[in-house]
Short mmCIF file of C-alpha atoms in Angstrom, two decimals:
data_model
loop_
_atom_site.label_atom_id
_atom_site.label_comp_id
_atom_site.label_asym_id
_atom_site.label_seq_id
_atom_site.Cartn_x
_atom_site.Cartn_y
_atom_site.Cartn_z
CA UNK A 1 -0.35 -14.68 4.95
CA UNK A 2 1.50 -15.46 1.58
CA UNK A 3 3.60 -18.34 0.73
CA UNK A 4 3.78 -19.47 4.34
CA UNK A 5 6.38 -16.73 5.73
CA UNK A 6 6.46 -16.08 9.29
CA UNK A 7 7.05 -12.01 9.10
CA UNK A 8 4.67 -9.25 8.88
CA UNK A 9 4.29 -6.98 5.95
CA UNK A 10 3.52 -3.62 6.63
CA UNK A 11 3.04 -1.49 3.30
CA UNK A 12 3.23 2.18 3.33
CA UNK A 13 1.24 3.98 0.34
CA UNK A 14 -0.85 6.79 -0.35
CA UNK A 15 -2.06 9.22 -3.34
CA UNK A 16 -0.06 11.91 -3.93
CA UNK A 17 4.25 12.64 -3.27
CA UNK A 18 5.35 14.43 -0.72
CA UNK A 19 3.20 13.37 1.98
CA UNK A 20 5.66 11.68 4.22
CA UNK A 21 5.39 8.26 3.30
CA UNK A 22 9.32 7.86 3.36
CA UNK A 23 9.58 9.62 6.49
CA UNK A 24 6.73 7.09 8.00
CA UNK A 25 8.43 4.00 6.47
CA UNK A 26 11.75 4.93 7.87
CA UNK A 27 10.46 6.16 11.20
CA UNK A 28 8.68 3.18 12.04
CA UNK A 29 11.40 0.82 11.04
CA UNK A 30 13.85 2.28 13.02
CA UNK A 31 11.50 2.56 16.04
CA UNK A 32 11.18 -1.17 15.69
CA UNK A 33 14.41 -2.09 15.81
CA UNK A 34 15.41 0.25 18.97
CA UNK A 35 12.20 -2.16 20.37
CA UNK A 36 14.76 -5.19 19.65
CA UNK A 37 12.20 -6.20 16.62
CA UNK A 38 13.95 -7.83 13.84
CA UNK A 39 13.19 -5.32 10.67
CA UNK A 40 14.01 -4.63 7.10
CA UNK A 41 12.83 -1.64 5.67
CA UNK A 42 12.21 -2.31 1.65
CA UNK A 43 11.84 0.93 -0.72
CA UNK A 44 9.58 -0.24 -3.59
CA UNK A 45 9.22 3.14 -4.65
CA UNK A 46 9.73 2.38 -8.35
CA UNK A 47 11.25 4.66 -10.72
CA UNK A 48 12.34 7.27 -7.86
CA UNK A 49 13.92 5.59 -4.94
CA UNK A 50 15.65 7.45 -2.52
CA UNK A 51 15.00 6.02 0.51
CA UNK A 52 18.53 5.73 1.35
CA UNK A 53 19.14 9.15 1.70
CA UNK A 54 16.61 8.94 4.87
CA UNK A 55 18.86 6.60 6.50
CA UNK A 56 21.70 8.71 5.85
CA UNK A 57 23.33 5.79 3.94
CA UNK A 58 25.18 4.78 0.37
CA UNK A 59 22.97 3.05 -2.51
CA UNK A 60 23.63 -0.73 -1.78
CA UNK A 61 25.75 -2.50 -3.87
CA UNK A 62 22.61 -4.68 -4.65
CA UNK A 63 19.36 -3.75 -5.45
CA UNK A 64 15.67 -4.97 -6.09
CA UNK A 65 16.73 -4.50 -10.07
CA UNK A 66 19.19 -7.24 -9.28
CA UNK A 67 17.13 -9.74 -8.06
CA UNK A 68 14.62 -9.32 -11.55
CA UNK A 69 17.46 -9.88 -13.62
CA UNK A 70 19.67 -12.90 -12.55
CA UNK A 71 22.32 -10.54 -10.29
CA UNK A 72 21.11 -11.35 -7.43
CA UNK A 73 19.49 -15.19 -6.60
CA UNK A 74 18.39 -14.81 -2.86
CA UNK A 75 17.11 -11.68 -1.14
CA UNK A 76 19.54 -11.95 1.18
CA UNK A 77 21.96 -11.46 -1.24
CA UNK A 78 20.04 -7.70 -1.31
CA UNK A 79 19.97 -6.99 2.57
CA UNK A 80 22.46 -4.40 3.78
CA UNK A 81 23.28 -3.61 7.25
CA UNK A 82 22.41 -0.06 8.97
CA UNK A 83 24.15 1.61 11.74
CA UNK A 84 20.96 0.94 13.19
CA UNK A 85 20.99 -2.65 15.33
CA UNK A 86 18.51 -5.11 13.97
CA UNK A 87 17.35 -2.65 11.09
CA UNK A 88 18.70 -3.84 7.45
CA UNK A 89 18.01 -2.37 4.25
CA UNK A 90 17.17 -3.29 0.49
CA UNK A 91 17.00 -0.27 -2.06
CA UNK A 92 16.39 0.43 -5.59
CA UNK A 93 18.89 1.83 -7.95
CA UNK A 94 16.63 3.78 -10.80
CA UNK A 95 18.57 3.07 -13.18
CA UNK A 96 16.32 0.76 -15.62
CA UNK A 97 14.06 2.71 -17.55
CA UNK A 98 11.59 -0.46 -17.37
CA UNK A 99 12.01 -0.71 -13.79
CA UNK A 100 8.51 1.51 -12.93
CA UNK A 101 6.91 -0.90 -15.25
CA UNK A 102 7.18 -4.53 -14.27
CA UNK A 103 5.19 -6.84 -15.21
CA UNK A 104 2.91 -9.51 -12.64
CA UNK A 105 5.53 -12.17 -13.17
CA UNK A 106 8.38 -9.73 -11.71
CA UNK A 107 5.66 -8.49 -9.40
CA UNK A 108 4.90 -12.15 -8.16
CA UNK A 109 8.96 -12.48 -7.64
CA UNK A 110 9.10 -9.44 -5.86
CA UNK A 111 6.08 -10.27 -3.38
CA UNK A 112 7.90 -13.68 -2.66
CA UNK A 113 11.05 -12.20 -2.40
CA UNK A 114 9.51 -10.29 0.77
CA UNK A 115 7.56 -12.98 2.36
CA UNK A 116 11.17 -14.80 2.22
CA UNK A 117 12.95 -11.76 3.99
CA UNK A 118 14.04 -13.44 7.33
CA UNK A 119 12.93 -10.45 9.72
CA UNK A 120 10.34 -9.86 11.73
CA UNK A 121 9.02 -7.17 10.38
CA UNK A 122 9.35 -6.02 6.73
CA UNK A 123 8.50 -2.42 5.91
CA UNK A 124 7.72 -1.49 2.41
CA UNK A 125 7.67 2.04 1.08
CA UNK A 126 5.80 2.48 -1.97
CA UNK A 127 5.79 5.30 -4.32
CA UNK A 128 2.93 8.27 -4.89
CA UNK A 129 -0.09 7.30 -6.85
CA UNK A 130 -2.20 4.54 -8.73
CA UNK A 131 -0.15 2.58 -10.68
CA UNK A 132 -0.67 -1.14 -11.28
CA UNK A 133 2.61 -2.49 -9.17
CA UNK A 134 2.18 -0.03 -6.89
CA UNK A 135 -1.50 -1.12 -6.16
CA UNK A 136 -0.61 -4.56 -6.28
CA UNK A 137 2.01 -4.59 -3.09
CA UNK A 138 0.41 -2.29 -1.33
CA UNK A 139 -2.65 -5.11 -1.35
CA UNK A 140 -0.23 -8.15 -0.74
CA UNK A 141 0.31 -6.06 3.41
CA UNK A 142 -0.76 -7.95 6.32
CA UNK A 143 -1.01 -4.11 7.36
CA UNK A 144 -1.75 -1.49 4.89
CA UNK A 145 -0.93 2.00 6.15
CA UNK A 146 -1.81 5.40 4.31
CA UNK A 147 -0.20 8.58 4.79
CA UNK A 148 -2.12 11.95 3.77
CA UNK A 149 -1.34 15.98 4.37
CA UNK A 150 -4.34 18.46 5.56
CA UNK A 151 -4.58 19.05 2.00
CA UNK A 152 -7.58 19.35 -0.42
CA UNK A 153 -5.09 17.49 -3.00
CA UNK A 154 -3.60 14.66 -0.57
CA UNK A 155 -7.10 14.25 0.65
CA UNK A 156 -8.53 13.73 -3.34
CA UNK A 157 -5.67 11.63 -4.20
CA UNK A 158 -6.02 9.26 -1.15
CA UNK A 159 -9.74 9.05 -2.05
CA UNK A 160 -8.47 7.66 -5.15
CA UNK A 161 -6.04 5.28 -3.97
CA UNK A 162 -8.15 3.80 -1.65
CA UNK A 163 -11.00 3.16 -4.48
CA UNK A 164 -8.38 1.80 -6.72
CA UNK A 165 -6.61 -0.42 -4.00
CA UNK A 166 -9.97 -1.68 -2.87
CA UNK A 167 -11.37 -2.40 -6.56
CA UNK A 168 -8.34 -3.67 -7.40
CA UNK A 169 -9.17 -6.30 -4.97
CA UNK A 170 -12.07 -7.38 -5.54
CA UNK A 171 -10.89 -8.08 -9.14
CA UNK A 172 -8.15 -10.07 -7.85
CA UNK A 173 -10.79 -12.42 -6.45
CA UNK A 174 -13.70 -12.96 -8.79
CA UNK A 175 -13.26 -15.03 -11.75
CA UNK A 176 -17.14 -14.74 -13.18
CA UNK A 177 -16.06 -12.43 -16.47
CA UNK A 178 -20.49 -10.43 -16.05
CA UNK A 179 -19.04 -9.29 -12.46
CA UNK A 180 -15.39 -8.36 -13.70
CA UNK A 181 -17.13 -5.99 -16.72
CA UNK A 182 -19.22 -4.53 -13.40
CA UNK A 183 -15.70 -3.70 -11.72
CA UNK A 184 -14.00 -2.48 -14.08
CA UNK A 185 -17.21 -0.31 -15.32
CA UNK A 186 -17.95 0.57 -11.77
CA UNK A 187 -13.66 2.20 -11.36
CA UNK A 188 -14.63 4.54 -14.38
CA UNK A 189 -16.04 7.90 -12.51
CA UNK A 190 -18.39 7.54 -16.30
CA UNK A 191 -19.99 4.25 -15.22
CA UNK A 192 -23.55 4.49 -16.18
CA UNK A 193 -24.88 2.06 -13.66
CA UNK A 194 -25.11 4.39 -11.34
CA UNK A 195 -22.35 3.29 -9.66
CA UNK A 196 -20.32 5.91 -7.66
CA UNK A 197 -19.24 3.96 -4.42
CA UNK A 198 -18.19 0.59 -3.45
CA UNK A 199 -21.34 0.45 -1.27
CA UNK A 200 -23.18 1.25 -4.53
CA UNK A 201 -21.13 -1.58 -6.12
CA UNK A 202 -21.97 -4.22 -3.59
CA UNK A 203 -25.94 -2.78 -3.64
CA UNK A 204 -25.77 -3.39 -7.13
CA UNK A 205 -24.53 -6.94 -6.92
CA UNK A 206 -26.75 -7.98 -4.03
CA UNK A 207 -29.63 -7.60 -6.78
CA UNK A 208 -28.11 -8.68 -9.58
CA UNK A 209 -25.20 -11.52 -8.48
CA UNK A 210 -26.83 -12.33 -4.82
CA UNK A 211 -23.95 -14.86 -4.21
CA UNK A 212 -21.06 -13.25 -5.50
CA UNK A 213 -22.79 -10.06 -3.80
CA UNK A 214 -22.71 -11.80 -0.42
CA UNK A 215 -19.30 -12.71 -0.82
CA UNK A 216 -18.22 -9.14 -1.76
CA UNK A 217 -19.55 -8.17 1.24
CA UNK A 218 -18.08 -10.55 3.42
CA UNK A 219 -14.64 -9.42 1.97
CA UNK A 220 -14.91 -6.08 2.67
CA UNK A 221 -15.84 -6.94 6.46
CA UNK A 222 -11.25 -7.94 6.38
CA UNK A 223 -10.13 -5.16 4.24
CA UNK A 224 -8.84 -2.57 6.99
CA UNK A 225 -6.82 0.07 6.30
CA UNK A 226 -4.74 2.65 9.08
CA UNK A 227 -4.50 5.82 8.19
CA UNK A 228 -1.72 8.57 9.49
CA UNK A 229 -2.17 12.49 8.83
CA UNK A 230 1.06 14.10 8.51
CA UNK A 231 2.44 17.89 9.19
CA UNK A 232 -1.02 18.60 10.79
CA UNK A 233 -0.75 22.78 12.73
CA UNK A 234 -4.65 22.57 13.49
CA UNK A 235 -7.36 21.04 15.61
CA UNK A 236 -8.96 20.51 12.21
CA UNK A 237 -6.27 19.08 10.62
CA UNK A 238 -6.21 16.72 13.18
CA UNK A 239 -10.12 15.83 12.92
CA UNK A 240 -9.86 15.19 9.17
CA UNK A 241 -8.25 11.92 10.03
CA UNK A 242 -11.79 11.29 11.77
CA UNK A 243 -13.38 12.47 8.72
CA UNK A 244 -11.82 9.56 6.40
CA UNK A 245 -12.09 7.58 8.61
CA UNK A 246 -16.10 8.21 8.40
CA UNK A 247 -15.83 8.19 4.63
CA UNK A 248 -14.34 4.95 4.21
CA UNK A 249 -17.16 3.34 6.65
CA UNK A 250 -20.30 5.21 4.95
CA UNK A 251 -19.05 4.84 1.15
CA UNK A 252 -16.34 2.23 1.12
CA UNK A 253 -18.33 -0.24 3.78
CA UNK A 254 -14.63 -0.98 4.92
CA UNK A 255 -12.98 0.27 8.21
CA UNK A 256 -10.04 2.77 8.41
CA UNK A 257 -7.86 2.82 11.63
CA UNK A 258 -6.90 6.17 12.13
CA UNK A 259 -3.30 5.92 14.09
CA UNK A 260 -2.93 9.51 15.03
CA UNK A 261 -1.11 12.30 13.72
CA UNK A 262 2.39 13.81 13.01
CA UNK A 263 2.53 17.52 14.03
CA UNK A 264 4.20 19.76 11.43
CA UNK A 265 8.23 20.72 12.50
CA UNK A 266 10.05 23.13 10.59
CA UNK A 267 13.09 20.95 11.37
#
């Protein structure tokens, strides 16, 4: 765990909008605190923020924006109550044009801005798709949860985040420049190392790198993911979790906890 913190991130991401991830974030954070848990539900969702409106509550006087540029001094300075007991709240105004942009110094302040939150638990919803911040907190979890539809797009786009998040990684840790050129090569659907899957990745650097491949492969033995299908009507729509959950062992060599499902409602 970062920076010494004694709560537990849980990050909510996934590939595409409109998936759910807001209604996940929000429904697990308030099922928390009706447990008695100590929560703060955190909508990182850069550039379109609404998470508010979920809760049924105002845009908080203070926001993550705040904290970035010398408003605010102490996260707790961002933390709003809910009409929900033990369930607070810090939100995201939209309104700096940079704000979907930050660079890893703000990112670094934001990620120890949450490991300072003074909950329990800390959920963080993230916005729709592949972008470096986004990437980057969704790594930083203790828990990493994805949320995808029954949908030939959702399920593309999650492929894609998941290849991204777990590159990303992997990048994060190596410092020998030959292996980072294989990375970032090996993320381009182009390479022409005949690269198309992690597994192929960590193949290739058992022959070539047999350390750093060893290493690789130890790594990816404590990258776990959990994965939620949303608005599922079928018996197949359920299964598909089961499917990704199948990809992610045979072509990602990492393991995907699939949580269950959320039937579709009209409501």
């Amino acid at each position: 765990m970062l920076y010494g913190a004694s709560n537990t991130i849980w990050t909510v991401g996934g590939g595409k909008g409109g998936v759910g991830k807001s209604f996940v974030s929000s429904g697990l954070a308030i099922c928390l605190s009706k447990m008695g848990k100590s929560v703060t539900l955190v909508d990182l969702d850069l550039g379109g923020a609404n998470l508010h409106t979920c809760l049924g509550i105002k845009i908080p006087p203070l926001s993550i924006s705040d904290l970035l540029v010398g408003r605010a001094t102490y996260v707790k300075q961002l933390m709003t109550e809910t009409e929900n007991p033990h369930l607070s709240f810090i939100g995201e105004y939209n309104d700096s044009l940079k704000i979907a942009n930050i660079n890893s110094s703000e990112r670094n302040r934001i990620k120890q801005a949450l490991r300072s939150i003074p909950s329990r638990y800390v959920i963080v919803d993230l916005g729709a798709g592949t972008s470096e911040s986004t990437i980057d907190f969704f790594n930083m979890a203790d828990r990493k949860l994805v949320v995808a539809t029954p949908e030939p797009t959702s399920v593309e786009n999650l492929y894609r985040f998941l290849k991204t998040a777990f590159y990303t990684t992997l990048l994060d840790t190596q410092i020998d420049k030959n292996v980072h050129d294989v990375i970032n090569t090996a993320m381009s659907s182009r390479s022409d190392l005949g690269i198309q899957t992690p597994r192929d990745l960590v193949n290739y650097l058992n022959l070539n790198y047999p350390d750093i491949g060893r290493a690789i492969q130890a790594m990816i033995g404590d990258y776990k993911i959990n994965l939620i299908i949303n608005q599922t009507r079928t018996k197949s729509d359920i299964e598909l979790g089961y499917g990704i959950k199948s990809v992610c062992h045979k072509y990602f060599g990492f393991e995907a906890n699939y949580l269950g499902n959320i039937d579709h409602d009209n409501a």
